[in-house]
XYZ file of C-alpha atoms in Angstrom:
531
model
C 39.288 -74.947 237.423
C 40.960 -71.861 235.959
C 42.415 -71.028 239.346
C 43.923 -74.494 239.656
C 45.365 -74.231 236.157
C 46.902 -70.818 236.856
C 48.422 -72.061 240.092
C 49.847 -75.111 238.301
C 51.343 -72.918 235.547
C 52.806 -70.553 238.139
C 54.388 -73.435 240.032
C 55.877 -74.897 236.833
C 57.289 -71.516 235.784
C 58.707 -70.982 239.258
C 60.367 -74.410 239.233
C 61.854 -73.716 235.783
C 63.176 -70.388 237.025
C 64.553 -72.061 240.139
C 66.239 -74.778 238.054
C 67.812 -72.130 235.830
C 68.979 -70.206 238.914
C 70.587 -73.309 240.398
C 72.527 -73.994 237.185
C 74.539 -70.758 237.330
C 77.623 -72.286 238.954
C 77.657 -75.214 236.541
C 77.452 -72.754 233.636
C 80.602 -71.081 235.001
C 82.383 -74.448 234.966
C 82.566 -74.655 238.763
C 82.179 -78.188 240.168
C 80.090 -78.921 243.221
C 77.230 -80.897 244.776
C 73.794 -80.985 243.143
C 71.451 -78.473 244.834
C 67.906 -79.044 246.039
C 65.438 -76.823 244.131
C 63.976 -75.492 247.378
C 66.912 -75.172 249.771
C 70.056 -75.426 247.653
C 72.692 -77.321 249.664
C 71.589 -76.075 253.083
C 70.091 -79.433 254.116
C 73.512 -81.112 253.856
C 75.195 -78.212 255.637
C 72.724 -78.386 258.519
C 72.609 -82.186 258.737
C 76.371 -82.806 258.620
C 77.595 -79.450 259.878
C 79.525 -76.973 257.693
C 83.006 -78.191 258.683
C 82.393 -81.846 257.839
C 80.204 -81.130 254.822
C 82.575 -78.664 253.167
C 85.525 -80.918 253.947
C 83.814 -83.705 252.020
C 83.083 -81.364 249.111
C 86.669 -80.144 248.900
C 87.958 -83.716 249.021
C 85.556 -84.774 246.249
C 85.581 -81.755 243.927
C 88.933 -80.082 244.601
C 90.070 -76.757 246.011
C 87.438 -74.748 244.113
C 83.869 -75.857 244.903
C 80.520 -74.243 244.153
C 77.470 -74.693 246.371
C 74.232 -72.894 247.200
C 73.716 -71.344 250.622
C 69.971 -71.495 250.290
C 69.413 -69.530 247.103
C 72.825 -67.847 247.160
C 75.558 -69.291 244.904
C 78.879 -69.446 246.733
C 82.310 -70.536 245.519
C 84.691 -71.992 248.103
C 88.301 -71.234 247.213
C 90.804 -73.344 249.168
C 93.695 -72.816 246.752
C 96.416 -70.646 248.330
C 97.639 -69.135 245.048
C 94.117 -68.181 243.953
C 93.464 -66.687 247.378
C 96.485 -64.438 246.963
C 94.825 -62.964 243.884
C 91.457 -62.580 245.630
C 92.710 -61.074 248.879
C 95.814 -59.188 247.764
C 96.891 -58.716 244.143
C 93.391 -58.367 242.620
C 91.818 -57.025 245.796
C 89.981 -54.222 243.957
C 87.905 -56.904 242.192
C 86.877 -58.494 245.513
C 86.697 -55.449 247.781
C 83.273 -55.942 249.379
C 81.809 -58.381 251.871
C 78.522 -59.880 250.656
C 75.268 -60.471 252.465
C 74.660 -64.209 252.123
C 70.995 -63.885 253.034
C 70.307 -62.081 249.762
C 71.004 -63.898 246.440
C 71.299 -60.630 244.529
C 72.924 -57.585 246.077
C 70.698 -54.557 245.861
C 71.538 -51.107 247.154
C 68.564 -49.454 248.802
C 69.288 -45.838 247.995
C 66.650 -44.516 250.356
C 68.265 -46.440 253.205
C 71.572 -44.685 252.580
C 70.112 -41.402 253.774
C 68.509 -42.886 256.863
C 70.945 -43.863 259.613
C 70.200 -46.356 262.345
C 72.991 -45.464 264.710
C 74.964 -48.365 266.055
C 74.174 -50.637 263.115
C 74.339 -49.073 259.655
C 77.942 -47.989 259.111
C 80.030 -50.650 260.819
C 83.305 -51.216 259.003
C 82.518 -54.908 258.444
C 79.566 -54.054 256.188
C 80.717 -50.879 254.439
C 81.317 -51.036 250.696
C 83.608 -49.529 248.061
C 84.780 -45.936 248.621
C 82.916 -45.577 251.904
C 84.699 -48.647 253.304
C 88.089 -47.364 252.126
C 87.469 -43.978 253.712
C 86.567 -45.324 257.173
C 89.211 -48.068 257.044
C 91.850 -45.455 256.190
C 90.923 -43.469 259.288
C 90.692 -46.465 261.624
C 93.788 -48.456 260.586
C 96.362 -46.048 262.149
C 94.457 -46.444 265.428
C 95.937 -49.949 265.757
C 99.646 -49.206 265.390
C 102.071 -50.537 268.004
C 102.482 -47.131 269.643
C 98.712 -46.778 270.051
C 98.420 -50.298 271.474
C 100.946 -49.434 274.176
C 98.538 -46.772 275.439
C 95.803 -49.356 275.958
C 97.895 -52.067 277.658
C 97.319 -50.615 281.171
C 93.545 -50.656 280.594
C 93.714 -54.295 279.515
C 95.844 -55.161 282.528
C 93.218 -53.615 284.778
C 90.598 -55.958 283.328
C 92.970 -58.932 283.644
C 93.388 -58.093 287.353
C 89.669 -58.829 287.756
C 90.044 -62.115 285.857
C 92.838 -63.270 288.173
C 90.855 -62.226 291.252
C 87.910 -64.337 290.112
C 90.133 -67.333 289.406
C 91.633 -67.014 292.876
C 88.114 -67.199 294.341
C 87.637 -70.628 292.746
C 90.239 -72.147 295.056
C 90.653 -75.859 294.294
C 87.238 -76.134 292.574
C 86.860 -76.858 288.870
C 85.398 -74.054 286.741
C 84.647 -73.060 283.164
C 87.376 -70.639 282.144
C 85.713 -69.928 278.796
C 82.939 -68.053 280.602
C 85.543 -66.014 282.467
C 87.341 -65.221 279.212
C 84.051 -64.027 277.712
C 83.499 -61.617 280.576
C 87.137 -60.485 280.343
C 86.912 -59.611 276.644
C 83.571 -57.837 277.205
C 85.190 -55.850 279.990
C 88.117 -54.889 277.753
C 85.806 -53.786 274.928
C 83.702 -51.804 277.410
C 86.728 -49.984 278.801
C 88.485 -49.346 275.479
C 85.914 -49.081 272.670
C 83.008 -47.700 274.709
C 84.860 -45.739 277.388
C 82.682 -47.355 280.055
C 83.954 -48.782 283.335
C 81.971 -52.006 283.435
C 81.393 -54.523 286.198
C 80.806 -57.298 283.694
C 83.247 -59.727 285.340
C 81.325 -59.676 288.625
C 77.757 -58.643 287.823
C 75.584 -61.228 285.990
C 73.085 -58.483 285.084
C 75.667 -56.176 283.516
C 74.574 -54.375 280.340
C 77.324 -55.999 278.263
C 76.315 -59.510 279.333
C 72.700 -58.816 278.436
C 73.740 -57.566 274.990
C 75.864 -60.663 274.401
C 72.961 -62.994 275.197
C 71.046 -61.414 272.357
C 73.807 -61.224 269.786
C 75.541 -64.579 270.144
C 73.019 -67.389 270.404
C 72.332 -68.582 266.850
C 73.903 -71.590 265.196
C 73.757 -73.284 261.798
C 70.996 -75.705 262.867
C 68.453 -72.913 263.308
C 65.479 -73.669 260.953
C 64.897 -69.932 260.451
C 68.311 -69.758 258.772
C 67.130 -72.415 256.307
C 64.012 -70.468 255.339
C 65.481 -66.954 255.264
C 68.483 -68.055 253.190
C 66.461 -70.108 250.708
C 63.711 -67.610 249.923
C 64.615 -63.958 249.555
C 61.127 -62.784 250.569
C 61.711 -64.361 253.997
C 65.014 -62.556 254.688
C 63.303 -60.525 257.396
C 62.701 -63.640 259.527
C 66.352 -64.043 260.543
C 66.564 -60.456 261.784
C 63.099 -60.500 263.354
C 63.684 -63.705 265.307
C 67.044 -62.374 266.487
C 65.485 -59.230 267.901
C 62.650 -61.198 269.494
C 65.218 -63.350 271.285
C 67.040 -60.252 272.475
C 63.856 -58.861 273.983
C 62.727 -62.225 275.367
C 65.927 -62.591 277.367
C 65.816 -58.987 278.589
C 62.244 -58.562 279.872
C 60.938 -57.012 276.666
C 63.683 -54.401 276.311
C 66.619 -54.123 273.933
C 69.854 -53.634 275.915
C 71.691 -52.603 272.748
C 69.733 -49.355 272.749
C 70.848 -48.732 276.342
C 74.437 -49.390 275.333
C 74.235 -47.026 272.370
C 72.854 -44.209 274.513
C 75.637 -44.729 277.064
C 78.288 -44.398 274.377
C 76.601 -41.307 272.926
C 76.884 -39.688 276.334
C 80.582 -40.597 276.640
C 81.400 -39.270 273.163
C 79.564 -36.005 273.851
C 81.408 -35.615 277.154
C 84.803 -36.111 275.541
C 84.027 -33.727 272.695
C 83.102 -30.981 275.148
C 85.501 -31.641 278.027
C 89.188 -32.285 277.367
C 89.652 -33.407 280.964
C 87.515 -36.477 280.233
C 89.982 -37.768 277.608
C 91.466 -41.244 278.126
C 94.060 -43.350 276.350
C 91.575 -45.855 274.945
C 90.243 -47.016 271.594
C 87.237 -44.698 271.761
C 89.486 -41.654 272.169
C 91.698 -42.800 269.313
C 88.632 -42.967 267.053
C 87.562 -39.492 268.179
C 91.015 -38.115 267.366
C 91.570 -40.100 264.137
C 91.755 -38.144 260.896
C 93.056 -38.335 257.344
C 93.772 -35.652 254.752
C 93.600 -37.279 251.326
C 92.013 -40.606 250.434
C 93.849 -40.714 247.081
C 97.199 -41.226 248.822
C 96.092 -44.445 250.537
C 97.590 -47.709 249.251
C 96.522 -51.307 249.834
C 99.466 -51.743 252.185
C 98.257 -48.768 254.238
C 94.903 -50.489 254.705
C 96.338 -53.862 255.742
C 96.500 -54.450 259.503
C 99.834 -55.750 260.829
C 100.484 -58.300 263.549
C 104.022 -57.187 264.468
C 105.745 -54.011 265.619
C 105.998 -52.488 262.178
C 104.804 -48.891 262.061
C 103.466 -47.207 258.967
C 102.262 -43.657 258.470
C 98.967 -43.683 256.620
C 97.893 -40.866 254.366
C 100.472 -38.143 253.853
C 99.097 -34.632 254.337
C 98.087 -32.922 251.095
C 96.515 -29.742 252.407
C 93.042 -30.932 251.451
C 90.046 -30.916 253.758
C 90.690 -33.153 256.763
C 88.286 -36.089 257.139
C 87.379 -37.284 260.620
C 84.935 -39.872 261.929
C 81.550 -38.479 262.853
C 79.973 -39.378 266.179
C 77.719 -41.822 264.309
C 80.772 -43.438 262.657
C 82.427 -43.852 266.058
C 79.284 -45.277 267.609
C 78.729 -47.751 264.785
C 82.286 -49.010 264.955
C 82.272 -49.267 268.737
C 79.348 -51.682 268.352
C 81.294 -53.472 265.596
C 84.320 -53.967 267.863
C 82.010 -55.464 270.470
C 80.496 -57.870 267.929
C 83.786 -59.082 266.455
C 86.114 -58.619 269.423
C 84.191 -60.225 272.264
C 83.451 -63.726 270.982
C 86.525 -64.193 268.804
C 89.177 -63.259 271.379
C 87.511 -65.130 274.243
C 87.221 -68.188 272.006
C 90.865 -67.929 270.947
C 91.860 -67.843 274.625
C 89.591 -70.811 275.366
C 90.951 -73.022 272.591
C 94.549 -72.095 273.460
C 93.886 -73.043 277.078
C 92.335 -76.326 275.893
C 95.620 -77.228 274.228
C 97.744 -76.099 277.156
C 95.942 -78.308 279.689
C 96.341 -81.297 277.360
C 99.987 -80.504 276.563
C 101.449 -79.816 280.031
C 104.997 -79.828 278.636
C 104.086 -76.933 276.303
C 102.422 -75.133 279.211
C 105.523 -75.576 281.378
C 107.817 -74.340 278.614
C 105.597 -71.303 278.188
C 105.488 -70.622 281.931
C 109.260 -70.724 282.110
C 109.494 -68.251 279.228
C 107.094 -65.899 281.041
C 108.905 -66.188 284.387
C 112.275 -65.515 282.741
C 110.834 -62.405 281.104
C 109.373 -61.140 284.389
C 112.757 -61.573 286.083
C 114.455 -59.411 283.461
C 111.679 -57.001 282.403
C 109.494 -56.694 285.504
C 105.856 -55.918 284.714
C 104.163 -57.445 281.693
C 103.067 -54.826 279.158
C 102.724 -54.501 275.397
C 106.463 -54.310 274.717
C 107.477 -57.138 277.022
C 104.844 -59.712 276.007
C 105.810 -59.262 272.374
C 109.195 -60.730 273.331
C 107.536 -64.026 274.298
C 108.343 -65.975 271.147
C 106.974 -69.329 272.302
C 103.715 -67.715 273.458
C 103.344 -66.263 269.977
C 103.881 -69.711 268.469
C 101.347 -71.346 270.806
C 98.623 -68.796 270.037
C 99.204 -69.027 266.279
C 99.069 -72.818 266.343
C 95.869 -72.814 268.397
C 94.272 -70.343 265.979
C 95.384 -72.542 263.098
C 93.639 -75.646 264.446
C 90.567 -73.833 265.796
C 90.121 -70.477 264.030
C 87.220 -68.657 265.778
C 86.212 -67.130 262.426
C 86.282 -70.346 260.431
C 85.093 -68.797 257.154
C 84.625 -65.370 255.574
C 83.417 -64.064 252.236
C 84.112 -61.624 249.425
C 81.927 -60.434 246.548
C 83.100 -60.329 242.926
C 82.930 -56.686 241.776
C 83.283 -57.452 238.049
C 83.466 -60.484 235.772
C 86.852 -62.055 236.417
C 88.918 -65.048 235.329
C 90.274 -66.916 238.314
C 92.625 -69.566 237.030
C 90.523 -71.799 234.756
C 87.287 -70.483 236.253
C 85.207 -67.501 235.201
C 83.379 -65.790 238.044
C 80.496 -63.457 237.281
C 79.948 -60.081 238.904
C 78.056 -60.495 242.171
C 79.306 -64.026 242.810
C 80.149 -64.804 246.463
C 83.613 -66.209 247.201
C 84.186 -68.091 250.448
C 87.526 -68.495 252.204
C 87.383 -71.592 254.408
C 90.036 -70.886 257.038
C 89.416 -74.197 258.778
C 90.203 -76.237 255.664
C 93.146 -74.060 254.649
C 94.622 -74.550 258.121
C 94.360 -78.342 258.044
C 95.409 -78.913 254.437
C 98.310 -81.445 254.370
C 99.565 -79.896 251.126
C 100.193 -76.645 253.006
C 101.059 -77.932 256.498
C 102.385 -81.457 255.996
C 101.121 -84.900 256.965
C 100.867 -83.825 260.622
C 98.509 -80.923 259.813
C 95.988 -82.022 262.470
C 98.576 -82.117 265.268
C 99.354 -79.335 267.748
C 102.932 -78.245 267.039
C 103.662 -74.623 268.011
C 107.159 -74.803 266.519
C 105.563 -74.511 263.061
C 105.529 -70.777 263.761
C 109.108 -70.461 264.999
C 111.129 -67.813 263.108
C 113.042 -70.450 261.141
C 109.880 -72.343 260.129
C 107.451 -69.466 259.702
C 109.247 -68.193 256.616
C 108.412 -71.460 254.820
C 104.642 -71.094 255.317
C 102.676 -69.990 252.256
C 101.471 -66.403 252.995
C 97.853 -67.397 252.292
C 97.906 -70.684 254.242
C 97.086 -68.949 257.537
C 93.756 -67.113 257.519
C 92.791 -66.614 261.175
C 92.561 -62.845 260.623
C 92.174 -62.860 256.858
C 94.765 -61.334 254.544
C 95.229 -58.235 252.449
C 93.601 -54.793 252.854
C 90.355 -56.163 254.258
C 91.912 -58.344 256.953
C 90.888 -57.891 260.594
C 91.720 -54.302 261.535
C 91.864 -55.224 265.233
C 94.362 -58.062 264.813
C 97.121 -56.411 266.837
C 94.620 -55.491 269.558
C 93.429 -59.123 269.802
C 96.964 -60.526 269.953
C 97.937 -58.099 272.707
C 94.889 -58.947 274.794
C 95.429 -62.703 274.411
C 99.165 -62.509 275.164
C 98.726 -60.340 278.266
C 95.961 -62.559 279.645
C 97.767 -65.861 279.071
C 101.163 -64.614 280.261
C 99.802 -63.234 283.511
C 97.588 -66.285 284.087
C 100.405 -68.798 283.571
C 102.799 -66.788 285.719
C 100.434 -67.341 288.647
C 98.694 -70.673 287.975
C 99.263 -74.138 286.594
C 96.170 -75.149 284.604
C 95.202 -78.825 284.912
C 92.364 -81.068 283.763
C 89.279 -81.710 285.898
C 86.398 -84.194 285.885
C 84.491 -82.095 283.313
C 87.427 -81.520 280.965
C 86.686 -82.783 277.461
C 89.339 -84.891 275.739
C 91.844 -83.337 273.366
C 90.086 -84.539 270.204
C 86.610 -84.887 271.715
C 85.855 -81.230 272.299
C 82.238 -80.374 271.416
C 81.955 -77.449 269.030
C 79.183 -74.924 268.582
C 79.154 -73.836 264.951
C 77.449 -70.507 264.270
C 77.245 -69.159 260.685
C 80.819 -67.791 260.897
C 82.082 -68.421 264.443
C 83.411 -71.598 266.040
C 83.250 -71.902 269.855
C 83.519 -74.672 272.496
C 79.874 -75.585 273.191
C 80.452 -76.952 276.710
C 83.158 -74.495 277.724
C 86.696 -75.305 278.904
C 86.639 -76.879 282.368
C 89.783 -77.058 284.488
C 91.392 -76.401 287.839
C 93.916 -73.629 288.529
C 96.757 -74.635 290.877
C 98.910 -71.787 292.281
C 102.510 -72.000 291.058
């Protein structure tokens, strides 16, 4: 009897605590849907899908909406002016990326002294001063002059892509799969210093790693449990690693990859003859003198040819990336560079096969450039204005990273709202990109000319969020643009891409929605006809 009574009291107290926890957003004056005491608003997100569900919330509650990702309170901000404060002007108050699987951020001090190489210090997850330090060293690696050094390596990988397309003859094929192997190949050659055979070998190390990393979506029931109850956080990670091993005969290919990169780094440190003009070498050589000289503008990645010298020399002790730093960030570039760039190429191709007039205009631009410039490289493809417009418009309608988050570092007033320290802020790129108030009544239509020089200047600087904005935007933005431009320009110079029997309709494309990444679930099927 006493045991039953104690259990009943414990349950009541827990429910009262839970109810109090789920009232935090309302207490801050932030409107939003009523949460379930067990799972917050995750049931609606899973049942309807995050794009539809959040679209309904924004339409009902406005451009600032609070919801609960399991037990984690999150505030969606879809107001461009407020986003400028969050991402740029008040950046120091929103400097960190949160972990949505944990309602309260806790720093495990003992973990800070124990490194798990390849995982623990990736730039995406670093915080505060440590993030600024590594970002300051890495950002100059992606200047235009450095990108020029890597264009030949990318072109070598694109040669393999074109060879494989030629082998298809008149058959229909899924070009998304080919793009995935292309971007893996590029990351292998540039960030890992490894000559891969990923575009031809189905058992390649990079392909095996990808099968483990990129297979979850928002309908996974483990996500529901691990996000709703903090004590079950470990499930999400554990199930992920079990899947990795299940698809790789009980082994973890990531460990193989990490050891391979360790060997390459050690070789380059000891033998100058093994140096190459790739991203890995740039990280090995990167250095900075004085962190105090770094400004927010220095940390912000650019998507044009603007050069900026970061960190003037002060005579202080030079800071370089350790081997562990380089290894961790090589893995990070694989995680964020493989799926996002291949998906951007896939969605852009989807539009081009459904808008043959845009494809023909783009092909003519490429052919004219080849006649005057010769080979396609970093400098020449950046002269393809219409290609730039097409890629931007595709990324607007289908941003691979459809949402990202920031954590409030201190209590802050954001317009009429008061956000408490530790609150998670969500930027919904998908809804920003399709907002008629920012893009007009034709916001859902594919119109590359939106990004023409004369029209681009009229776009609100926060309306386009495919790579984020401000000092914590995507550091590899210029790298991704170069890879996409080179691949598309060379592909269209050689082939006309047309629909096939398996091609999904323009508006009927089936999407796979992972926690942050949007991809075409069934691929992009087409035929390639020689020009």
